[in-house]
Amino acid sequence: MKEILYIQAGSQANYIGTHFWNTQESYFTYEDEEAPATSHGISFREGLNKKGEPTFCPRLLAFDHKARFGTLSQANALFGMDDATDEQILWSATPVQYKQEPVRKSDYQTSMEGLDLDAGSPSSTVQLTDIQYWSDFNRMYYIPRTVQKVPDIPDWEDIEGNWAAGKETFARYNEDTDLMEGSLRLFLEECETIQGVQLMHDTSTFGSFVDSFLTSLRDDFVKLPLLAWPLLSDVLPSIEGVDDKRGRRKIINDALVLRSLSELSSMNIPIQSPTTWTDDVCRNTYLQANQAHAYHTSAILSALIETATLPLRLGAPKDDISDLCAQLSWRTALPFAELSGVFPRADTLDLEKRIYNFSTAGTLHATHTLAAAYSLPTSFPPFFSSGDSSLPLSGPSGLLSRPKSTSVFASIAATSRSGNLFSGYARFLEQCTRRKISMENAGIDFDEMGDLANDLWTLHDNAGGEMDDNSDTDMRGEDEE
């Protein structure tokens, strides 16, 4: 079967993942005869609900802090009652209870319970102001062990970029939940012939948590192929940022994540924060997206990632994760590549100049494959410019629309430009060392800073090798209408 186990950690990762799984769900009822011939068993596990009825649910571990799950519970209509049950109170005195107001369901979730949201009714349009959590536009049912609620952090603690705190959190969480020997192992043992793991995580909040997770994973599954999509923090390494204490910690944390993944993951495709994108990625002739809201930017990233990895989920896949990683690293041992693309791909004439590299910068040249149009379920943002004739309207004339499908251009490539990513972090670390900058909560001292910088320079050199800016692409996915 060549199954894939998916892991999402952090709010941005789960925003992207929610769009991804909503799209996978749409393939179950895709009306187009040219729909992608995906094999549902690759990404979904078949099981039974509490009534003994067969179900297909994502083969997924979704981590986030408890408060960020919104209304998503470990229990649901398929697998049991709500999990907000009263706990036994082991206390002899009369307790004083303080209860928070329950999280309100989004209008989309409420409407979905009573309406067919694929019927094109006005209520099927998700409003940006209605989205507070990534679960607010979720269309999937998950089995209980998918939902991994990491304890919340007190308001007075700043966890972003805190490497030491993340490792402590994982150790406590794994001990309390038996994560590695319980939920993880159960997913892996259910697979007939697993092709590997696809990981996506927020580096600023779950970087060291995932580092500890992967270290434990490698203890038992040394050769398991792993394709990682690290979502980098919103701070770029620059000399100007050396004196920014919070930003400095995020940059060092990102550097530690990149080194960790170079040792623990088979292939990594870093994604720059949407705050660093050029304006025309989100606002152009075809799109009017809010670059400051994760609901919109995650939709763009999900479409590109889903398209680029589509060959891994086909019914008769030519490539699996192991093959993809080997293709991307055939000229060098460096386990890093880049994602670039265009969303939506509405006009072939301006395609080349609209290609954006979401990992570094510039354009890429590659071979490509063709597939059916990218499906847009009702949970997808209605941020398409309705004035373009190639994008059919789903709403009143003059308003932004959401067509049922659109075309996407996405590419994964290994080029020498990845070297610039590592050299930027290496120079930043060297500058901090020269200036004797304090590394509070960074999980690293001055001596280790030098070692980390040297390791990043090694990655920089490996990225160069014999490759140049015109290196061949190893894989590309493209959806056509």
PDB file of C-alpha atoms in Angstrom, residues 156-416:
ATOM      1  CA  TRP A 156       3.881  35.303  31.231  1.00  0.00           C
ATOM      2  CA  GLU A 157       6.196  32.805  29.499  1.00  0.00           C
ATOM      3  CA  ASP A 158       7.531  33.413  26.007  1.00  0.00           C
ATOM      4  CA  ILE A 159       8.033  30.038  24.337  1.00  0.00           C
ATOM      5  CA  GLU A 160       8.984  31.189  20.840  1.00  0.00           C
ATOM      6  CA  GLY A 161      12.552  30.172  20.136  1.00  0.00           C
ATOM      7  CA  ASN A 162      13.055  28.701  23.609  1.00  0.00           C
ATOM      8  CA  TRP A 163      15.005  25.579  22.702  1.00  0.00           C
ATOM      9  CA  ALA A 164      15.449  24.255  26.236  1.00  0.00           C
ATOM     10  CA  ALA A 165      11.765  24.684  27.141  1.00  0.00           C
ATOM     11  CA  GLY A 166      10.623  22.769  24.063  1.00  0.00           C
ATOM     12  CA  LYS A 167      12.803  19.773  24.889  1.00  0.00           C
ATOM     13  CA  GLU A 168      11.495  19.722  28.457  1.00  0.00           C
ATOM     14  CA  THR A 169       7.930  19.918  27.173  1.00  0.00           C
ATOM     15  CA  PHE A 170       8.448  16.884  24.942  1.00  0.00           C
ATOM     16  CA  ALA A 171      10.006  14.847  27.750  1.00  0.00           C
ATOM     17  CA  ARG A 172       7.066  15.533  30.064  1.00  0.00           C
ATOM     18  CA  TYR A 173       4.467  15.012  27.338  1.00  0.00           C
ATOM     19  CA  ASN A 174       5.966  11.721  26.186  1.00  0.00           C
ATOM     20  CA  GLU A 175       6.085  10.472  29.781  1.00  0.00           C
ATOM     21  CA  ASP A 176       2.499  11.520  30.506  1.00  0.00           C
ATOM     22  CA  THR A 177       0.937  10.208  27.278  1.00  0.00           C
ATOM     23  CA  ASP A 178       3.268   7.366  26.267  1.00  0.00           C
ATOM     24  CA  LEU A 179       3.391   9.054  22.865  1.00  0.00           C
ATOM     25  CA  MET A 180       6.228   7.105  21.248  1.00  0.00           C
ATOM     26  CA  GLU A 181       5.174   3.650  22.433  1.00  0.00           C
ATOM     27  CA  GLY A 182       1.461   4.394  22.212  1.00  0.00           C
ATOM     28  CA  SER A 183      -0.022   6.625  19.513  1.00  0.00           C
ATOM     29  CA  LEU A 184       3.025   6.684  17.218  1.00  0.00           C
ATOM     30  CA  ARG A 185       3.717   2.970  17.300  1.00  0.00           C
ATOM     31  CA  LEU A 186       0.036   2.101  16.791  1.00  0.00           C
ATOM     32  CA  PHE A 187      -0.072   4.174  13.609  1.00  0.00           C
ATOM     33  CA  LEU A 188       3.110   2.586  12.270  1.00  0.00           C
ATOM     34  CA  GLU A 189       2.079  -0.965  13.125  1.00  0.00           C
ATOM     35  CA  GLU A 190      -1.227  -0.522  11.281  1.00  0.00           C
ATOM     36  CA  CYS A 191       0.639   0.023   8.010  1.00  0.00           C
ATOM     37  CA  GLU A 192       1.310  -2.853   5.632  1.00  0.00           C
ATOM     38  CA  THR A 193       4.275  -1.269   3.827  1.00  0.00           C
ATOM     39  CA  ILE A 194       4.845   2.284   5.030  1.00  0.00           C
ATOM     40  CA  GLN A 195       6.696   4.517   2.575  1.00  0.00           C
ATOM     41  CA  GLY A 196       7.623   7.077   5.223  1.00  0.00           C
ATOM     42  CA  VAL A 197       6.666  10.080   7.321  1.00  0.00           C
ATOM     43  CA  GLN A 198       5.676  13.548   6.108  1.00  0.00           C
ATOM     44  CA  LEU A 199       6.360  16.139   8.800  1.00  0.00           C
ATOM     45  CA  MET A 200       5.372  19.796   9.000  1.00  0.00           C
ATOM     46  CA  HIS A 201       6.117  21.958  12.029  1.00  0.00           C
ATOM     47  CA  ASP A 202       6.437  25.520  13.273  1.00  0.00           C
ATOM     48  CA  THR A 203      10.094  25.948  14.147  1.00  0.00           C
ATOM     49  CA  SER A 204       9.622  28.842  16.598  1.00  0.00           C
ATOM     50  CA  THR A 205       7.182  26.997  18.890  1.00  0.00           C
ATOM     51  CA  PHE A 206       7.805  23.294  18.171  1.00  0.00           C
ATOM     52  CA  GLY A 207      11.385  23.239  16.867  1.00  0.00           C
ATOM     53  CA  SER A 208      13.075  21.558  19.831  1.00  0.00           C
ATOM     54  CA  PHE A 209       9.933  19.528  20.627  1.00  0.00           C
ATOM     55  CA  VAL A 210      10.174  17.951  17.162  1.00  0.00           C
ATOM     56  CA  ASP A 211      13.956  17.570  17.515  1.00  0.00           C
ATOM     57  CA  SER A 212      13.375  15.403  20.601  1.00  0.00           C
ATOM     58  CA  PHE A 213      10.523  13.567  18.857  1.00  0.00           C
ATOM     59  CA  LEU A 214      12.687  12.694  15.834  1.00  0.00           C
ATOM     60  CA  THR A 215      15.635  11.687  18.018  1.00  0.00           C
ATOM     61  CA  SER A 216      13.379   9.186  19.797  1.00  0.00           C
ATOM     62  CA  LEU A 217      11.906   8.048  16.469  1.00  0.00           C
ATOM     63  CA  ARG A 218      15.363   7.338  15.056  1.00  0.00           C
ATOM     64  CA  ASP A 219      16.217   5.158  18.038  1.00  0.00           C
ATOM     65  CA  ASP A 220      13.744   2.552  16.754  1.00  0.00           C
ATOM     66  CA  PHE A 221      13.266   3.448  13.070  1.00  0.00           C
ATOM     67  CA  VAL A 222      16.711   4.371  11.796  1.00  0.00           C
ATOM     68  CA  LYS A 223      15.977   3.980   8.093  1.00  0.00           C
ATOM     69  CA  LEU A 224      12.360   5.201   7.957  1.00  0.00           C
ATOM     70  CA  PRO A 225      12.191   7.837   5.160  1.00  0.00           C
ATOM     71  CA  LEU A 226      11.138  11.245   6.442  1.00  0.00           C
ATOM     72  CA  LEU A 227      10.138  14.269   4.348  1.00  0.00           C
ATOM     73  CA  ALA A 228      10.071  17.450   6.466  1.00  0.00           C
ATOM     74  CA  TRP A 229       8.585  20.895   5.833  1.00  0.00           C
ATOM     75  CA  PRO A 230      10.012  23.191   8.545  1.00  0.00           C
ATOM     76  CA  LEU A 231       8.025  26.440   8.749  1.00  0.00           C
ATOM     77  CA  LEU A 232      10.657  29.013   9.680  1.00  0.00           C
ATOM     78  CA  SER A 233      10.057  31.873  12.111  1.00  0.00           C
ATOM     79  CA  ASP A 234       9.091  35.402  11.098  1.00  0.00           C
ATOM     80  CA  VAL A 235      12.627  36.748  11.709  1.00  0.00           C
ATOM     81  CA  LEU A 236      15.336  36.588   9.046  1.00  0.00           C
ATOM     82  CA  PRO A 237      19.014  36.461  10.057  1.00  0.00           C
ATOM     83  CA  SER A 238      20.584  39.896   9.615  1.00  0.00           C
ATOM     84  CA  ILE A 239      23.237  41.931  11.363  1.00  0.00           C
ATOM     85  CA  GLU A 240      20.579  44.483  12.281  1.00  0.00           C
ATOM     86  CA  GLY A 241      18.752  41.828  14.295  1.00  0.00           C
ATOM     87  CA  VAL A 242      21.649  40.997  16.611  1.00  0.00           C
ATOM     88  CA  ASP A 243      20.465  43.418  19.300  1.00  0.00           C
ATOM     89  CA  ASP A 244      16.829  42.219  19.231  1.00  0.00           C
ATOM     90  CA  LYS A 245      16.685  39.740  22.122  1.00  0.00           C
ATOM     91  CA  ARG A 246      13.463  37.996  21.075  1.00  0.00           C
ATOM     92  CA  GLY A 247      14.301  37.955  17.390  1.00  0.00           C
ATOM     93  CA  ARG A 248      17.830  36.735  18.139  1.00  0.00           C
ATOM     94  CA  ARG A 249      16.446  33.743  19.999  1.00  0.00           C
ATOM     95  CA  LYS A 250      14.150  32.834  17.102  1.00  0.00           C
ATOM     96  CA  ILE A 251      17.033  33.024  14.614  1.00  0.00           C
ATOM     97  CA  ILE A 252      19.278  30.807  16.722  1.00  0.00           C
ATOM     98  CA  ASN A 253      16.368  28.404  17.193  1.00  0.00           C
ATOM     99  CA  ASP A 254      15.869  28.214  13.410  1.00  0.00           C
ATOM    100  CA  ALA A 255      19.586  27.521  12.967  1.00  0.00           C
ATOM    101  CA  LEU A 256      19.410  24.701  15.513  1.00  0.00           C
ATOM    102  CA  VAL A 257      16.369  23.264  13.720  1.00  0.00           C
ATOM    103  CA  LEU A 258      18.129  23.269  10.338  1.00  0.00           C
ATOM    104  CA  ARG A 259      21.154  21.471  11.780  1.00  0.00           C
ATOM    105  CA  SER A 260      18.927  18.973  13.575  1.00  0.00           C
ATOM    106  CA  LEU A 261      16.953  18.167  10.439  1.00  0.00           C
ATOM    107  CA  SER A 262      20.135  17.731   8.401  1.00  0.00           C
ATOM    108  CA  GLU A 263      20.948  14.812  10.697  1.00  0.00           C
ATOM    109  CA  LEU A 264      17.515  13.347  11.432  1.00  0.00           C
ATOM    110  CA  SER A 265      15.432  13.824   8.277  1.00  0.00           C
ATOM    111  CA  SER A 266      15.824  12.303   4.811  1.00  0.00           C
ATOM    112  CA  MET A 267      14.833  15.496   2.971  1.00  0.00           C
ATOM    113  CA  ASN A 268      13.823  18.977   4.129  1.00  0.00           C
ATOM    114  CA  ILE A 269      12.040  21.776   2.290  1.00  0.00           C
ATOM    115  CA  PRO A 270      12.159  24.921   4.482  1.00  0.00           C
ATOM    116  CA  ILE A 271       9.314  27.414   4.099  1.00  0.00           C
ATOM    117  CA  GLN A 272       9.846  31.110   4.800  1.00  0.00           C
ATOM    118  CA  SER A 273       7.284  32.923   6.953  1.00  0.00           C
ATOM    119  CA  PRO A 274       4.485  34.681   5.013  1.00  0.00           C
ATOM    120  CA  THR A 275       5.638  37.924   6.660  1.00  0.00           C
ATOM    121  CA  THR A 276       8.720  37.775   4.412  1.00  0.00           C
ATOM    122  CA  TRP A 277       6.874  37.176   1.124  1.00  0.00           C
ATOM    123  CA  THR A 278       6.717  39.863  -1.531  1.00  0.00           C
ATOM    124  CA  ASP A 279       3.358  41.628  -1.743  1.00  0.00           C
ATOM    125  CA  ASP A 280       2.434  40.249  -5.146  1.00  0.00           C
ATOM    126  CA  VAL A 281       2.273  36.652  -3.861  1.00  0.00           C
ATOM    127  CA  CYS A 282      -1.005  37.422  -2.093  1.00  0.00           C
ATOM    128  CA  ARG A 283      -2.299  40.429  -4.015  1.00  0.00           C
ATOM    129  CA  ASN A 284      -2.253  40.297  -7.798  1.00  0.00           C
ATOM    130  CA  THR A 285      -4.545  40.094 -10.817  1.00  0.00           C
ATOM    131  CA  TYR A 286      -5.917  36.739  -9.717  1.00  0.00           C
ATOM    132  CA  LEU A 287      -5.805  36.881  -5.930  1.00  0.00           C
ATOM    133  CA  GLN A 288      -6.665  39.285  -3.108  1.00  0.00           C
ATOM    134  CA  ALA A 289      -5.489  37.401  -0.027  1.00  0.00           C
ATOM    135  CA  ASN A 290      -4.776  38.749   3.442  1.00  0.00           C
ATOM    136  CA  GLN A 291      -1.047  38.209   3.971  1.00  0.00           C
ATOM    137  CA  ALA A 292      -1.410  38.782   7.711  1.00  0.00           C
ATOM    138  CA  HIS A 293      -3.927  35.981   8.312  1.00  0.00           C
ATOM    139  CA  ALA A 294      -2.888  32.323   8.547  1.00  0.00           C
ATOM    140  CA  TYR A 295      -6.202  31.156   7.070  1.00  0.00           C
ATOM    141  CA  HIS A 296      -5.302  32.780   3.729  1.00  0.00           C
ATOM    142  CA  THR A 297      -1.545  32.191   3.578  1.00  0.00           C
ATOM    143  CA  SER A 298      -1.903  28.571   4.684  1.00  0.00           C
ATOM    144  CA  ALA A 299      -4.373  27.985   1.845  1.00  0.00           C
ATOM    145  CA  ILE A 300      -1.735  29.104  -0.680  1.00  0.00           C
ATOM    146  CA  LEU A 301       0.992  26.960   0.884  1.00  0.00           C
ATOM    147  CA  SER A 302      -1.287  23.943   1.180  1.00  0.00           C
ATOM    148  CA  ALA A 303      -2.223  24.116  -2.502  1.00  0.00           C
ATOM    149  CA  LEU A 304       1.453  24.185  -3.506  1.00  0.00           C
ATOM    150  CA  ILE A 305       2.548  21.433  -1.116  1.00  0.00           C
ATOM    151  CA  GLU A 306      -0.430  19.222  -1.987  1.00  0.00           C
ATOM    152  CA  THR A 307       0.309  19.610  -5.686  1.00  0.00           C
ATOM    153  CA  ALA A 308       4.059  19.027  -5.394  1.00  0.00           C
ATOM    154  CA  THR A 309       3.588  15.845  -3.358  1.00  0.00           C
ATOM    155  CA  LEU A 310       0.656  14.457  -5.353  1.00  0.00           C
ATOM    156  CA  PRO A 311       2.778  11.696  -7.025  1.00  0.00           C
ATOM    157  CA  LEU A 312       3.343  10.183  -3.573  1.00  0.00           C
ATOM    158  CA  ARG A 313      -0.401   9.525  -3.169  1.00  0.00           C
ATOM    159  CA  LEU A 314      -1.358   8.180  -6.583  1.00  0.00           C
ATOM    160  CA  GLY A 315      -2.988   4.781  -6.928  1.00  0.00           C
ATOM    161  CA  ALA A 316      -0.040   3.459  -8.888  1.00  0.00           C
ATOM    162  CA  PRO A 317       2.753   5.711  -7.611  1.00  0.00           C
ATOM    163  CA  LYS A 318       5.944   5.879  -9.639  1.00  0.00           C
ATOM    164  CA  ASP A 319       7.725   7.503  -6.717  1.00  0.00           C
ATOM    165  CA  ASP A 320       7.549   7.152  -2.969  1.00  0.00           C
ATOM    166  CA  ILE A 321       9.167   9.324  -0.283  1.00  0.00           C
ATOM    167  CA  SER A 322      12.423   7.370  -0.486  1.00  0.00           C
ATOM    168  CA  ASP A 323      12.575   7.796  -4.271  1.00  0.00           C
ATOM    169  CA  LEU A 324      11.825  11.513  -4.020  1.00  0.00           C
ATOM    170  CA  CYS A 325      14.553  12.088  -1.439  1.00  0.00           C
ATOM    171  CA  ALA A 326      17.048  10.164  -3.576  1.00  0.00           C
ATOM    172  CA  GLN A 327      16.141  12.163  -6.684  1.00  0.00           C
ATOM    173  CA  LEU A 328      16.577  15.457  -4.881  1.00  0.00           C
ATOM    174  CA  SER A 329      19.958  14.537  -3.411  1.00  0.00           C
ATOM    175  CA  TRP A 330      21.522  12.607  -6.265  1.00  0.00           C
ATOM    176  CA  ARG A 331      24.207  15.255  -6.857  1.00  0.00           C
ATOM    177  CA  THR A 332      24.974  15.948  -3.228  1.00  0.00           C
ATOM    178  CA  ALA A 333      24.415  14.459   0.201  1.00  0.00           C
ATOM    179  CA  LEU A 334      22.703  17.663   1.347  1.00  0.00           C
ATOM    180  CA  PRO A 335      19.150  16.776   2.489  1.00  0.00           C
ATOM    181  CA  PHE A 336      17.610  20.133   1.579  1.00  0.00           C
ATOM    182  CA  ALA A 337      15.512  21.330  -1.355  1.00  0.00           C
ATOM    183  CA  GLU A 338      13.275  24.281  -2.248  1.00  0.00           C
ATOM    184  CA  LEU A 339       9.584  24.850  -2.954  1.00  0.00           C
ATOM    185  CA  SER A 340       8.515  27.314  -5.607  1.00  0.00           C
ATOM    186  CA  GLY A 341       5.349  27.865  -7.546  1.00  0.00           C
ATOM    187  CA  VAL A 342       2.404  29.994  -8.610  1.00  0.00           C
ATOM    188  CA  PHE A 343      -1.094  30.007  -7.152  1.00  0.00           C
ATOM    189  CA  PRO A 344      -3.366  30.257  -8.972  1.00  0.00           C
ATOM    190  CA  ARG A 345      -1.758  29.559 -12.307  1.00  0.00           C
ATOM    191  CA  ALA A 346      -4.307  31.433 -14.426  1.00  0.00           C
ATOM    192  CA  ASP A 347      -2.300  32.805 -17.342  1.00  0.00           C
ATOM    193  CA  THR A 348       0.494  30.855 -19.010  1.00  0.00           C
ATOM    194  CA  LEU A 349       1.881  34.025 -20.597  1.00  0.00           C
ATOM    195  CA  ASP A 350       3.057  35.508 -17.288  1.00  0.00           C
ATOM    196  CA  LEU A 351       3.797  32.201 -15.555  1.00  0.00           C
ATOM    197  CA  GLU A 352       7.585  32.471 -15.490  1.00  0.00           C
ATOM    198  CA  LYS A 353       7.722  35.942 -13.986  1.00  0.00           C
ATOM    199  CA  ARG A 354       5.151  35.013 -11.307  1.00  0.00           C
ATOM    200  CA  ILE A 355       7.036  31.950  -9.993  1.00  0.00           C
ATOM    201  CA  TYR A 356       7.985  32.560  -6.376  1.00  0.00           C
ATOM    202  CA  ASN A 357      10.517  30.596  -4.328  1.00  0.00           C
ATOM    203  CA  PHE A 358       9.006  30.007  -0.891  1.00  0.00           C
ATOM    204  CA  SER A 359      12.245  28.546   0.499  1.00  0.00           C
ATOM    205  CA  THR A 360      14.834  31.083  -0.674  1.00  0.00           C
ATOM    206  CA  ALA A 361      14.368  33.371  -3.683  1.00  0.00           C
ATOM    207  CA  GLY A 362      14.450  33.434  -7.483  1.00  0.00           C
ATOM    208  CA  THR A 363      12.998  31.157 -10.168  1.00  0.00           C
ATOM    209  CA  LEU A 364      13.519  27.473 -10.879  1.00  0.00           C
ATOM    210  CA  HIS A 365      13.617  25.465 -14.077  1.00  0.00           C
ATOM    211  CA  ALA A 366      12.257  21.944 -14.086  1.00  0.00           C
ATOM    212  CA  THR A 367      10.465  19.113 -15.791  1.00  0.00           C
ATOM    213  CA  HIS A 368       6.841  18.711 -14.854  1.00  0.00           C
ATOM    214  CA  THR A 369       3.853  16.395 -14.665  1.00  0.00           C
ATOM    215  CA  LEU A 370       0.212  17.158 -15.395  1.00  0.00           C
ATOM    216  CA  ALA A 371      -2.787  16.358 -13.207  1.00  0.00           C
ATOM    217  CA  ALA A 372      -6.409  17.319 -12.808  1.00  0.00           C
ATOM    218  CA  ALA A 373      -7.339  20.767 -11.510  1.00  0.00           C
ATOM    219  CA  TYR A 374      -6.796  21.470  -7.819  1.00  0.00           C
ATOM    220  CA  SER A 375     -10.076  20.980  -5.964  1.00  0.00           C
ATOM    221  CA  LEU A 376     -11.313  23.884  -3.803  1.00  0.00           C
ATOM    222  CA  PRO A 377     -13.801  22.715  -1.132  1.00  0.00           C
ATOM    223  CA  THR A 378     -16.170  25.174   0.505  1.00  0.00           C
ATOM    224  CA  SER A 379     -13.685  25.578   3.362  1.00  0.00           C
ATOM    225  CA  PHE A 380     -11.208  27.277   1.014  1.00  0.00           C
ATOM    226  CA  PRO A 381     -10.984  31.114   1.153  1.00  0.00           C
ATOM    227  CA  PRO A 382     -13.058  33.060  -1.396  1.00  0.00           C
ATOM    228  CA  PHE A 383     -10.121  35.345  -2.202  1.00  0.00           C
ATOM    229  CA  PHE A 384      -9.971  34.967  -5.991  1.00  0.00           C
ATOM    230  CA  SER A 385     -10.411  38.080  -8.101  1.00  0.00           C
ATOM    231  CA  SER A 386     -13.721  37.570  -9.874  1.00  0.00           C
ATOM    232  CA  GLY A 387     -12.796  39.833 -12.763  1.00  0.00           C
ATOM    233  CA  ASP A 388     -10.652  37.161 -14.384  1.00  0.00           C
ATOM    234  CA  SER A 389     -12.632  35.160 -16.924  1.00  0.00           C
ATOM    235  CA  SER A 390     -10.593  31.988 -16.361  1.00  0.00           C
ATOM    236  CA  LEU A 391     -11.764  31.801 -12.748  1.00  0.00           C
ATOM    237  CA  PRO A 392     -15.514  31.006 -12.676  1.00  0.00           C
ATOM    238  CA  LEU A 393     -17.624  33.005 -10.238  1.00  0.00           C
ATOM    239  CA  SER A 394     -19.255  31.371  -7.260  1.00  0.00           C
ATOM    240  CA  GLY A 395     -20.812  34.539  -5.907  1.00  0.00           C
ATOM    241  CA  PRO A 396     -22.426  37.794  -7.038  1.00  0.00           C
ATOM    242  CA  SER A 397     -20.679  39.743  -9.775  1.00  0.00           C
ATOM    243  CA  GLY A 398     -17.983  42.075  -8.521  1.00  0.00           C
ATOM    244  CA  LEU A 399     -17.270  40.137  -5.320  1.00  0.00           C
ATOM    245  CA  LEU A 400     -14.344  37.884  -4.582  1.00  0.00           C
ATOM    246  CA  SER A 401     -15.133  34.301  -5.447  1.00  0.00           C
ATOM    247  CA  ARG A 402     -14.167  30.697  -4.841  1.00  0.00           C
ATOM    248  CA  PRO A 403     -14.280  28.507  -7.939  1.00  0.00           C
ATOM    249  CA  LYS A 404     -14.724  24.757  -7.541  1.00  0.00           C
ATOM    250  CA  SER A 405     -11.198  24.180  -8.838  1.00  0.00           C
ATOM    251  CA  THR A 406      -8.217  26.043 -10.220  1.00  0.00           C
ATOM    252  CA  SER A 407      -4.806  25.374 -11.729  1.00  0.00           C
ATOM    253  CA  VAL A 408      -1.606  25.318  -9.692  1.00  0.00           C
ATOM    254  CA  PHE A 409       2.075  25.316 -10.595  1.00  0.00           C
ATOM    255  CA  ALA A 410       4.405  23.847  -7.941  1.00  0.00           C
ATOM    256  CA  SER A 411       8.012  22.692  -7.967  1.00  0.00           C
ATOM    257  CA  ILE A 412      10.452  21.018  -5.612  1.00  0.00           C
ATOM    258  CA  ALA A 413      14.080  21.445  -6.629  1.00  0.00           C
ATOM    259  CA  ALA A 414      17.580  21.056  -5.239  1.00  0.00           C
ATOM    260  CA  THR A 415      19.790  24.005  -6.188  1.00  0.00           C
ATOM    261  CA  SER A 416      22.861  25.810  -4.898  1.00  0.00           C
TER     262      SER A 416
END
